[in-house]
PDB file of C-alpha atoms in Angstrom:
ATOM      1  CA  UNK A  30     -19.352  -4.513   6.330  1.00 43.00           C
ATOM      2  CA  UNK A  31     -19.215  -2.961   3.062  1.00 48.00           C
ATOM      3  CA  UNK A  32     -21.284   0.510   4.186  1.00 47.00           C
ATOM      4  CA  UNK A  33     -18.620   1.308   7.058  1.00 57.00           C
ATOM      5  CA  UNK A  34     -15.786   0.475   4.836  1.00 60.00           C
ATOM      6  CA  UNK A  35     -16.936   2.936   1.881  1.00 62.00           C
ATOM      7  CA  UNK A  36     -17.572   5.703   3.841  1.00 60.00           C
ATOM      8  CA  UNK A  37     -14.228   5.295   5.862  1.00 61.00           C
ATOM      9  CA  UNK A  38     -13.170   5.395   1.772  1.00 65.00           C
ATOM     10  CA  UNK A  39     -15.211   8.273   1.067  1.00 63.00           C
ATOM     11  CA  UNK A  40     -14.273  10.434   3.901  1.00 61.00           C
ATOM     12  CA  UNK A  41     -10.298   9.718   3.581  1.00 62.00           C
ATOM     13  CA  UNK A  42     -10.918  10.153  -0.194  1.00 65.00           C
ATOM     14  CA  UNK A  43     -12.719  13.666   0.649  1.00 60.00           C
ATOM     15  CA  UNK A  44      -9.963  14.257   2.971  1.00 59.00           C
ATOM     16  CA  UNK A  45      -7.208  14.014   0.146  1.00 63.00           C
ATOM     17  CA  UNK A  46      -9.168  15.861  -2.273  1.00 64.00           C
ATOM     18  CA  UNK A  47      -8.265  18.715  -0.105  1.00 58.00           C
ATOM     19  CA  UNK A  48      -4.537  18.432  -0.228  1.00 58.00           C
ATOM     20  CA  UNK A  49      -4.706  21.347  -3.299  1.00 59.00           C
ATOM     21  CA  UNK A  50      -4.957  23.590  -0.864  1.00 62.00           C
ATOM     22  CA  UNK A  51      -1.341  23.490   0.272  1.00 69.00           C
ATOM     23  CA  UNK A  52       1.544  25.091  -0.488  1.00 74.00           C
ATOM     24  CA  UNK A  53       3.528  23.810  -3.807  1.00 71.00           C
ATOM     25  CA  UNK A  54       6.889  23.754  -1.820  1.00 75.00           C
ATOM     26  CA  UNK A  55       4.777  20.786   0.139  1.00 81.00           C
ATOM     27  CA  UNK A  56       3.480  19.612  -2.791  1.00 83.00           C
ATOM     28  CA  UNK A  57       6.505  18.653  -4.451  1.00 86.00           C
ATOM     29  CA  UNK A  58       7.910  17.112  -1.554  1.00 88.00           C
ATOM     30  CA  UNK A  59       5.051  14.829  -1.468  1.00 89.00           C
ATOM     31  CA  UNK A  60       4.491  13.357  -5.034  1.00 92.00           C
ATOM     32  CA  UNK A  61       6.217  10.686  -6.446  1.00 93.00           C
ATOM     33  CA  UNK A  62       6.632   8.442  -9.257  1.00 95.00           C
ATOM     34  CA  UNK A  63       7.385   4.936 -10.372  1.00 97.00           C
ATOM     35  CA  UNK A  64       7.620   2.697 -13.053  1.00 97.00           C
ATOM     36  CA  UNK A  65       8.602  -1.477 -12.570  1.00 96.00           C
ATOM     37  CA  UNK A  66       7.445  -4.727 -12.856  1.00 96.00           C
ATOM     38  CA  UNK A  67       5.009  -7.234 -10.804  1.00 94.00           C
ATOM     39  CA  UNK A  68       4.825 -10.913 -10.516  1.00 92.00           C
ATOM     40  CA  UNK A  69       0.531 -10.400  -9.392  1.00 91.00           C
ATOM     41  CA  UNK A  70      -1.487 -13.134  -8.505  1.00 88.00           C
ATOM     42  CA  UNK A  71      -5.091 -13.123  -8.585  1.00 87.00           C
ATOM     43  CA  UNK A  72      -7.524 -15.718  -7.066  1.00 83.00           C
ATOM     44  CA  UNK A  73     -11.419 -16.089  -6.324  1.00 81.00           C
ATOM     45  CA  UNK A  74     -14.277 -17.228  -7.559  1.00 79.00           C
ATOM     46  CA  UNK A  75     -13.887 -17.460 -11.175  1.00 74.00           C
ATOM     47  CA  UNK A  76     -11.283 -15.768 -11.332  1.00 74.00           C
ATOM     48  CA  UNK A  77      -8.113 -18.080 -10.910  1.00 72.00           C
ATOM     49  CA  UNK A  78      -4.859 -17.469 -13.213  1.00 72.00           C
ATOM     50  CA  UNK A  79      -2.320 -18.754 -11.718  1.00 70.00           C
ATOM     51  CA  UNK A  80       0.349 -15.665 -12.259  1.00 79.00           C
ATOM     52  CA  UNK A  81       1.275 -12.818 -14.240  1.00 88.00           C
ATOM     53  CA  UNK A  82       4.241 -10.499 -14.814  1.00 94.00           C
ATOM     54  CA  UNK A  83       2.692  -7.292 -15.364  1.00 95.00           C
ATOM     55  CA  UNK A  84       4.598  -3.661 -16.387  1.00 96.00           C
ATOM     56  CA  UNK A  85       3.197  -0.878 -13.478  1.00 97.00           C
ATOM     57  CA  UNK A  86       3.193   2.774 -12.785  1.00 96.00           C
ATOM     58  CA  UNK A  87       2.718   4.341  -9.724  1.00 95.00           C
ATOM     59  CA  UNK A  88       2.214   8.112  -8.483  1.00 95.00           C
ATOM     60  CA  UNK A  89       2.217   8.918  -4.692  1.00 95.00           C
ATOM     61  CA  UNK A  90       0.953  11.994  -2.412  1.00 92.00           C
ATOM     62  CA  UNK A  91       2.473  11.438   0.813  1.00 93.00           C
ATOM     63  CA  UNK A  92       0.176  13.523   2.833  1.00 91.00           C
ATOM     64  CA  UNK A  93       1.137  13.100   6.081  1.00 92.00           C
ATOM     65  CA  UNK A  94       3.398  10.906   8.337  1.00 92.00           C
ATOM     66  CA  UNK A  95       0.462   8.382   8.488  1.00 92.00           C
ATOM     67  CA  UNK A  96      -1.558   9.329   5.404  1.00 93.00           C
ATOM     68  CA  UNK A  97      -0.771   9.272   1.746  1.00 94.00           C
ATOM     69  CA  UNK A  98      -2.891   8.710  -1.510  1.00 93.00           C
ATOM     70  CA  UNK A  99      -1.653   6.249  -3.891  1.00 95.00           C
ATOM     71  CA  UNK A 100      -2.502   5.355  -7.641  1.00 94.00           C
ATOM     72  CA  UNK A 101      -1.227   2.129 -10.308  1.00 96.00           C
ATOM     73  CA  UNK A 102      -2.043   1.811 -13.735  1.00 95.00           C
ATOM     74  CA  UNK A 103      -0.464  -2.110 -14.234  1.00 96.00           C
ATOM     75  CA  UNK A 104      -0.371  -4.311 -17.776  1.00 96.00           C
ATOM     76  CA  UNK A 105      -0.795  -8.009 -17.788  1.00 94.00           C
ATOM     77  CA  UNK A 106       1.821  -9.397 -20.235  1.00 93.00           C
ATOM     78  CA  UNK A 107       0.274 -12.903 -20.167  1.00 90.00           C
ATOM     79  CA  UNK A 108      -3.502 -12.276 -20.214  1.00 89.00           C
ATOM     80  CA  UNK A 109      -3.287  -8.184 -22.299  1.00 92.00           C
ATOM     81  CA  UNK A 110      -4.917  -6.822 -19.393  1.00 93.00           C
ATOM     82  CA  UNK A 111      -5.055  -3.504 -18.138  1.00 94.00           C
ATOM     83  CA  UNK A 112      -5.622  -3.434 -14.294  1.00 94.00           C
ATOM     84  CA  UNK A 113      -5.765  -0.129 -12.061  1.00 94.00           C
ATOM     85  CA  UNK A 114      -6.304   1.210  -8.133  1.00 94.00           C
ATOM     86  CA  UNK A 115      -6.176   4.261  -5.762  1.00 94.00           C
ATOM     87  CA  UNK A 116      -5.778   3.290  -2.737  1.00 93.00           C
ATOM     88  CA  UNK A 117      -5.827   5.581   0.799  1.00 93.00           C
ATOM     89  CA  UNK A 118      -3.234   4.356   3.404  1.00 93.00           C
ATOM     90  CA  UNK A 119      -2.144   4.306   6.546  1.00 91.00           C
ATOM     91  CA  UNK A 120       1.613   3.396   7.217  1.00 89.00           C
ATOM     92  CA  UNK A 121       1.030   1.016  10.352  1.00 83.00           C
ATOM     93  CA  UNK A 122       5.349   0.867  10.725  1.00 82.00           C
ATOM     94  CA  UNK A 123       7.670   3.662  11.719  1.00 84.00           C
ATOM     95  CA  UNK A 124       7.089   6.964   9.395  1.00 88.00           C
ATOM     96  CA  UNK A 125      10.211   8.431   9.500  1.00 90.00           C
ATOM     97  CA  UNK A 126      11.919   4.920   8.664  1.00 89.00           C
ATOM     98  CA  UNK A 127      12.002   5.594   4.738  1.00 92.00           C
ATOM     99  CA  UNK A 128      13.642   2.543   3.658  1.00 91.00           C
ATOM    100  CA  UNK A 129      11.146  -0.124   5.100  1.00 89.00           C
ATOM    101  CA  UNK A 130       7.237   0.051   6.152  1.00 88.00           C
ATOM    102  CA  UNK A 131       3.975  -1.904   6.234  1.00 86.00           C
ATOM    103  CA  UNK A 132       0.661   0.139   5.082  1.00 90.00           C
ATOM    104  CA  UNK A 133      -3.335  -0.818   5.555  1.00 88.00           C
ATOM    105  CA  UNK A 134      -5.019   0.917   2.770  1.00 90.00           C
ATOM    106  CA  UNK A 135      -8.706   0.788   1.530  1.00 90.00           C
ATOM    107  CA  UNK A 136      -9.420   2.132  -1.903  1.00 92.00           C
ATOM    108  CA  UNK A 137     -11.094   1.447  -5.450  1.00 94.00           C
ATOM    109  CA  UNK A 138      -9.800  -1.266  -7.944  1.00 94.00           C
ATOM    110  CA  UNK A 139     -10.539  -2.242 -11.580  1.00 92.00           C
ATOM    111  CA  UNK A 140      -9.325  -3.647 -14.947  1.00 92.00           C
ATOM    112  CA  UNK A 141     -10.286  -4.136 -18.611  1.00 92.00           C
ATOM    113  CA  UNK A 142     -11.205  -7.840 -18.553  1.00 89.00           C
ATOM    114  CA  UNK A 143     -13.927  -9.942 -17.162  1.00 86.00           C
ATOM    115  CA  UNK A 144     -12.138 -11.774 -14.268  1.00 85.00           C
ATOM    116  CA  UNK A 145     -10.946  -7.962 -13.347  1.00 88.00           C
ATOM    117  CA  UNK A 146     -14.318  -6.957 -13.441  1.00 85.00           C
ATOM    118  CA  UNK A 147     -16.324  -5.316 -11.541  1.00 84.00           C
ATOM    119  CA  UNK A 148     -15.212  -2.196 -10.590  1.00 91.00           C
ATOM    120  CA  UNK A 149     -14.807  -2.730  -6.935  1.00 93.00           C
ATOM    121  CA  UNK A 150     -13.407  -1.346  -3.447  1.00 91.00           C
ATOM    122  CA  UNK A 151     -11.273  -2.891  -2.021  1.00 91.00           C
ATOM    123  CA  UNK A 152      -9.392  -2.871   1.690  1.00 89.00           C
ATOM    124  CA  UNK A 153      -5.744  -3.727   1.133  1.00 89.00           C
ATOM    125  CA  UNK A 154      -2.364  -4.436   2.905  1.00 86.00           C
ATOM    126  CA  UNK A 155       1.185  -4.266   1.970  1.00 88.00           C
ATOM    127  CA  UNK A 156       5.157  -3.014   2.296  1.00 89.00           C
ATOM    128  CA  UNK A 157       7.525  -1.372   0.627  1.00 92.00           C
ATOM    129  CA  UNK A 158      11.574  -1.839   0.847  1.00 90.00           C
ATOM    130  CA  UNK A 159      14.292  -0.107  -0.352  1.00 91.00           C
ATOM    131  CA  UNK A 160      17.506  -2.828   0.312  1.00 88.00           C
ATOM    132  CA  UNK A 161      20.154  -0.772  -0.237  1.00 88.00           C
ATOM    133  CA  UNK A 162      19.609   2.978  -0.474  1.00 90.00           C
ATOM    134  CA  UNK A 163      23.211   3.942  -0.133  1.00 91.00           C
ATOM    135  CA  UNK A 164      23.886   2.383  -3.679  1.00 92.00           C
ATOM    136  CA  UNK A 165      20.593   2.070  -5.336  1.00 93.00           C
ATOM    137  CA  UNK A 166      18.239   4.824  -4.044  1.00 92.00           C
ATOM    138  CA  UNK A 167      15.729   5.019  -6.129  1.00 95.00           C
ATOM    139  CA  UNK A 168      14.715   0.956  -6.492  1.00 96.00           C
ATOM    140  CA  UNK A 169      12.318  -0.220  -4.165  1.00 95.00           C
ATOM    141  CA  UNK A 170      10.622  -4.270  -3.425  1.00 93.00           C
ATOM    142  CA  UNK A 171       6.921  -3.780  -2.822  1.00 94.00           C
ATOM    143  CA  UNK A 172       4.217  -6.320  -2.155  1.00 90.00           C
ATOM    144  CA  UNK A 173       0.293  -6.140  -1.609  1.00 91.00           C
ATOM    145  CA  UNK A 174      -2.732  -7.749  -1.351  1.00 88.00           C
ATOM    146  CA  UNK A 175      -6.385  -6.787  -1.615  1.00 89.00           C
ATOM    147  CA  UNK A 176      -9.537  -8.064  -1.531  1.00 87.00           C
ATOM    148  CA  UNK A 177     -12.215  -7.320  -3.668  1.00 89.00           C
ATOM    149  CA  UNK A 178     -15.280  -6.443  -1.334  1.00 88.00           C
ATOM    150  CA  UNK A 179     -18.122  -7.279  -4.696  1.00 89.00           C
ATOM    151  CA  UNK A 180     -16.008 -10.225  -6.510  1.00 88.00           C
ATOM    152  CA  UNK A 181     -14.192 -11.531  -3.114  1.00 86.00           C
ATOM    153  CA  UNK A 182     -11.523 -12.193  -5.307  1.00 87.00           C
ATOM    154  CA  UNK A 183      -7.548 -11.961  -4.336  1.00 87.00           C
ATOM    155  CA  UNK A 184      -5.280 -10.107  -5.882  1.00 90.00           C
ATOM    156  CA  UNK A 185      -1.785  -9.982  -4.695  1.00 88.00           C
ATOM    157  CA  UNK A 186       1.396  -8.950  -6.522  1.00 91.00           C
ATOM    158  CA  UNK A 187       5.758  -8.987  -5.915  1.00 90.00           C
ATOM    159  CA  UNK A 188       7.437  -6.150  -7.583  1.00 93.00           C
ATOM    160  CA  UNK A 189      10.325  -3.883  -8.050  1.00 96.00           C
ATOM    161  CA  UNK A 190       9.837  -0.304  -8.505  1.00 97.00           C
ATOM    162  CA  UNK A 191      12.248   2.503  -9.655  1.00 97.00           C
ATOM    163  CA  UNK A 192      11.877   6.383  -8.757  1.00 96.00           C
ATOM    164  CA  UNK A 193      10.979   8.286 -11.748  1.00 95.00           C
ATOM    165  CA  UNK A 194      13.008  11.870 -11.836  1.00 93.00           C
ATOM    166  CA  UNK A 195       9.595  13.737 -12.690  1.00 88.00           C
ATOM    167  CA  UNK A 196       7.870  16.162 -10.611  1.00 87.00           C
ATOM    168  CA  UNK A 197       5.239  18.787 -11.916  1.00 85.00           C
ATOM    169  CA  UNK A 198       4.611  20.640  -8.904  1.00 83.00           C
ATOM    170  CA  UNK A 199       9.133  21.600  -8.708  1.00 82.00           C
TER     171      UNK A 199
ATOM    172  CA  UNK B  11      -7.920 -11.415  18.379  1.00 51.00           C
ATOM    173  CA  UNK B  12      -4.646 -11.150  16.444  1.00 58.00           C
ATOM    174  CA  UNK B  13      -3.577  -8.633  13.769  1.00 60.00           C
ATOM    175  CA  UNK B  14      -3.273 -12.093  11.322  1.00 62.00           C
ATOM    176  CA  UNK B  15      -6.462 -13.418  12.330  1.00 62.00           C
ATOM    177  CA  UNK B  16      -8.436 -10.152  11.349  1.00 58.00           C
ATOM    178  CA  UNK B  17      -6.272  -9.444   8.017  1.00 61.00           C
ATOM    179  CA  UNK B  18      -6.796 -13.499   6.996  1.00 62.00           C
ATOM    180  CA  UNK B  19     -10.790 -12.672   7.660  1.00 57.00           C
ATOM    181  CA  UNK B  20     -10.620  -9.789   5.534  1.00 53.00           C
ATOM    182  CA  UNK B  21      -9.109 -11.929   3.217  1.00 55.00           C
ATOM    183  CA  UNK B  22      -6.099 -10.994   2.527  1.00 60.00           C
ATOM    184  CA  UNK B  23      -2.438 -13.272   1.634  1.00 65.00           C
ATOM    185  CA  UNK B  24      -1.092 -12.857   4.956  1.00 71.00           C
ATOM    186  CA  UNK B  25       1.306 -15.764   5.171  1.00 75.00           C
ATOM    187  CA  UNK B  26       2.859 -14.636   1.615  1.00 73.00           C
ATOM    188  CA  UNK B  27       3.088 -11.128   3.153  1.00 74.00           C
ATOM    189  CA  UNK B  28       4.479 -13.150   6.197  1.00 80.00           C
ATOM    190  CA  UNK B  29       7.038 -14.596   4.627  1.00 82.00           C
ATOM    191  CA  UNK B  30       7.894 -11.444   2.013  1.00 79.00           C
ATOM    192  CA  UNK B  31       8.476  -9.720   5.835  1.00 80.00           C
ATOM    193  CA  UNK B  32      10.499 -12.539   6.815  1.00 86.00           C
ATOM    194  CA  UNK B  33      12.569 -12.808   3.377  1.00 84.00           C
ATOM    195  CA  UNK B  34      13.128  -8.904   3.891  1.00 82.00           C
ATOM    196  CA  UNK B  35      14.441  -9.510   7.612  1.00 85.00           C
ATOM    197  CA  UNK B  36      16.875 -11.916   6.727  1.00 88.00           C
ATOM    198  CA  UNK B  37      18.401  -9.656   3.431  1.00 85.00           C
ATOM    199  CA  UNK B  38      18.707  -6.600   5.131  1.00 84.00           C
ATOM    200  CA  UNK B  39      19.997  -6.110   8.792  1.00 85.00           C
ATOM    201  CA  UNK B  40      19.591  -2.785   9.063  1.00 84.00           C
ATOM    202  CA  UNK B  41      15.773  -3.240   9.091  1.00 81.00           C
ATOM    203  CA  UNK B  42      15.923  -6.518  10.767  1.00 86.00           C
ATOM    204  CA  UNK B  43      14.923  -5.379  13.874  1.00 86.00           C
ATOM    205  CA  UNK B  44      12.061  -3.322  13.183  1.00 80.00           C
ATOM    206  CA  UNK B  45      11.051  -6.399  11.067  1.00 83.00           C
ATOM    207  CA  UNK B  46      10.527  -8.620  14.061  1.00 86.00           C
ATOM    208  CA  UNK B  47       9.231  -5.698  15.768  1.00 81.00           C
ATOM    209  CA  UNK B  48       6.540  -5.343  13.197  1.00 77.00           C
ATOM    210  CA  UNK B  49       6.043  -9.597  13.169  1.00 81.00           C
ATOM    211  CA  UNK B  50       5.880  -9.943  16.807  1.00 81.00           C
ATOM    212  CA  UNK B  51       2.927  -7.478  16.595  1.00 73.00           C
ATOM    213  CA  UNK B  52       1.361  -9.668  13.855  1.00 74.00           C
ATOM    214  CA  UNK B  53       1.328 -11.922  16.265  1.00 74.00           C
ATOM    215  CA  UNK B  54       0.023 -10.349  19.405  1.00 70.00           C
ATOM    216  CA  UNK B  55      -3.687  -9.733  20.346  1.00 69.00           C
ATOM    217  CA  UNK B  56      -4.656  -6.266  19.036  1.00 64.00           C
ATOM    218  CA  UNK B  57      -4.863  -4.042  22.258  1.00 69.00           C
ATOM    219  CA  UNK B  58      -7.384  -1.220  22.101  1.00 73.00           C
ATOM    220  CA  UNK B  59      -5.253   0.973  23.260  1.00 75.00           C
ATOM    221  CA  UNK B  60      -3.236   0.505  20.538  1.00 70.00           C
ATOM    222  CA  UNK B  61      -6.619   1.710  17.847  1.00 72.00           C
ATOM    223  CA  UNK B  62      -7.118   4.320  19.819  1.00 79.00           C
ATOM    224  CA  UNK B  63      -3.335   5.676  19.782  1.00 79.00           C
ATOM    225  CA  UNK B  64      -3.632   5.374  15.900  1.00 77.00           C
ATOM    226  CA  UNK B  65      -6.722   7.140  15.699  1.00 80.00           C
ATOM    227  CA  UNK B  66      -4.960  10.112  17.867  1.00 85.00           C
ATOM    228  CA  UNK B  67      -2.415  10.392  15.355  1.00 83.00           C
ATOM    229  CA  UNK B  68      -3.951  10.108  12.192  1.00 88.00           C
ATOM    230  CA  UNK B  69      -7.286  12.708  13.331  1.00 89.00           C
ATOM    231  CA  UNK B  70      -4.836  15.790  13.838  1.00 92.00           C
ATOM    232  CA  UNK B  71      -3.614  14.614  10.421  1.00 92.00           C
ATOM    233  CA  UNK B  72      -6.729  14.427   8.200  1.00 89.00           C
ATOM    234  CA  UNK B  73      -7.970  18.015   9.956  1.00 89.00           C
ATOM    235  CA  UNK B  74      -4.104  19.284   8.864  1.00 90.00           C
ATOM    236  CA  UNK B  75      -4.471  18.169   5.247  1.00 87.00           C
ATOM    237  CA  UNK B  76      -7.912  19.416   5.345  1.00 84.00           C
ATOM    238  CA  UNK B  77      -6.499  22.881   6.164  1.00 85.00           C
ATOM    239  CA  UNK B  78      -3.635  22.316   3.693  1.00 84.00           C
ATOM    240  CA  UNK B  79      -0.770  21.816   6.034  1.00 88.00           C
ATOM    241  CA  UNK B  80       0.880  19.153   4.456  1.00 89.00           C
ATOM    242  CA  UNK B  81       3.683  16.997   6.076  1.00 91.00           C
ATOM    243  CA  UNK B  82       5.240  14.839   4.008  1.00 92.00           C
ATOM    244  CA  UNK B  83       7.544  11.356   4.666  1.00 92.00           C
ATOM    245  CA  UNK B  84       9.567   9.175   2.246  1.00 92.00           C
ATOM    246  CA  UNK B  85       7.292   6.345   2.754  1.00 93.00           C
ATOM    247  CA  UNK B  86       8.911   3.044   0.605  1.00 93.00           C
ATOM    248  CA  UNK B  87       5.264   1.378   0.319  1.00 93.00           C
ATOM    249  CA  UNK B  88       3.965   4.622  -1.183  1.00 95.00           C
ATOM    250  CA  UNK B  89       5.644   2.868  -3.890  1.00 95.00           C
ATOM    251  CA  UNK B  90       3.357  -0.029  -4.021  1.00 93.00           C
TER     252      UNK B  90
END
């Protein structure tokens, strides 16, 4: 399982790597950034703490309606960790519903301490939800959950996430 | 074979993200229906027709972003 599953990664990867190409107008229109806060959750084999509120940062490409690249860099308050992914998705809801979908992704995971450890890929799933984007545009509820394909460990997070004003392809 | 059933074997929470989908449905109408939509299909065998529909859509895509066509949606997971 794990051969098919990092070449899928490597070819979408190697796909997105060629986004550069296009126009900055496009560009612009699909980064994004965010800053918030998880509740994460991460279980396996040696590897259990039971939960952790962690500050995260996100940037986005949204490449295409079903395609987009995604990055976090996420702190562990509890445990001082540092804990990071890029991820490749596919939005498995509606694409041109912008307040609500569901994503599969598969990408590469790490972090800075032992139970984070290795370095790993990882096939993931999760949603994001804007509530009210009449009032509050720029929050948005997230949730996801991966699996580490070399640890088997679990790691799963709740968060809120705000729209940074910050774009350096405009 | 059911969307949960494969996601569970791949290990992943699906009964938290479950019940984040179902916390979701009942806080925001708007979305409530495409929600259900979206658990209903959870629940349903996984049709082949329905991999091979994906796979038509997101082929054209990867060969547009190869060629630097880009076209970009307001996705709220991208967030995640």
């Amino acid at each position: 399982m794990k051969i098919p599953i990092r070449l899928i990664t490597l070819a979408a990867f190697a796909v997105l790597a060629a986004a550069p190409a296009a126009r900055a107008g496009d560009l612009a229109q699909a980064f994004g950034c965010y800053a918030g806060v998880n509740a994460a959750w991460l279980q396996g084999p040696g590897a259990d703490f039971p939960v952790d509120v962690e500050g995260a940062g996100n940037v986005k490409m949204s490449l295409s309606p079903h395609l987009s690249a995604t990055g976090m860099l996420a702190y562990g308050f509890s445990h001082s960790y540092l804990r990071w992914d890029v991820d490749a998705r596919v939005t498995a809801t509606d694409v041109d519903n912008p307040n609500f979908n569901v994503f599969l992704g598969i990408g590469y995971r790490g972090g800075s301490i032992d139970q984070l450890q290795p370095g790993e890929w990882a096939p993931s799933a999760g949603f994001g939800w804007r509530p009210s984007p009449e009032k509050f545009p720029a929050f948005t509820f997230v949730g996801k959950a991966s699996y580490g394909l070399k640890s088997s460990n679990q790691i799963t997070y709740l968060g809120g996430r705000y729209a940074l004003p910050f774009n350096p392809f405009k | 074979m059911d969307p949960i059933r494969f996601l569970t074997m791949a290990g992943l929470n699906v009964p938290a993200l479950k019940a984040a989908l179902e916390w979701a449905k009942k806080n925001d109408p708007a979305q409530a229906a495409e929600i259900q939509t979206l658990l209903d299909q959870l629940d349903a065998p996984i049709q082949p027709a329905a991999i091979l529909d994906l796979a038509a859509h997101i082929l054209p895509e990867a060969a547009n972003i190869v060629r630097g066509k880009l076209d970009p949606r307001a996705h709220a997971g991208d967030a995640a």
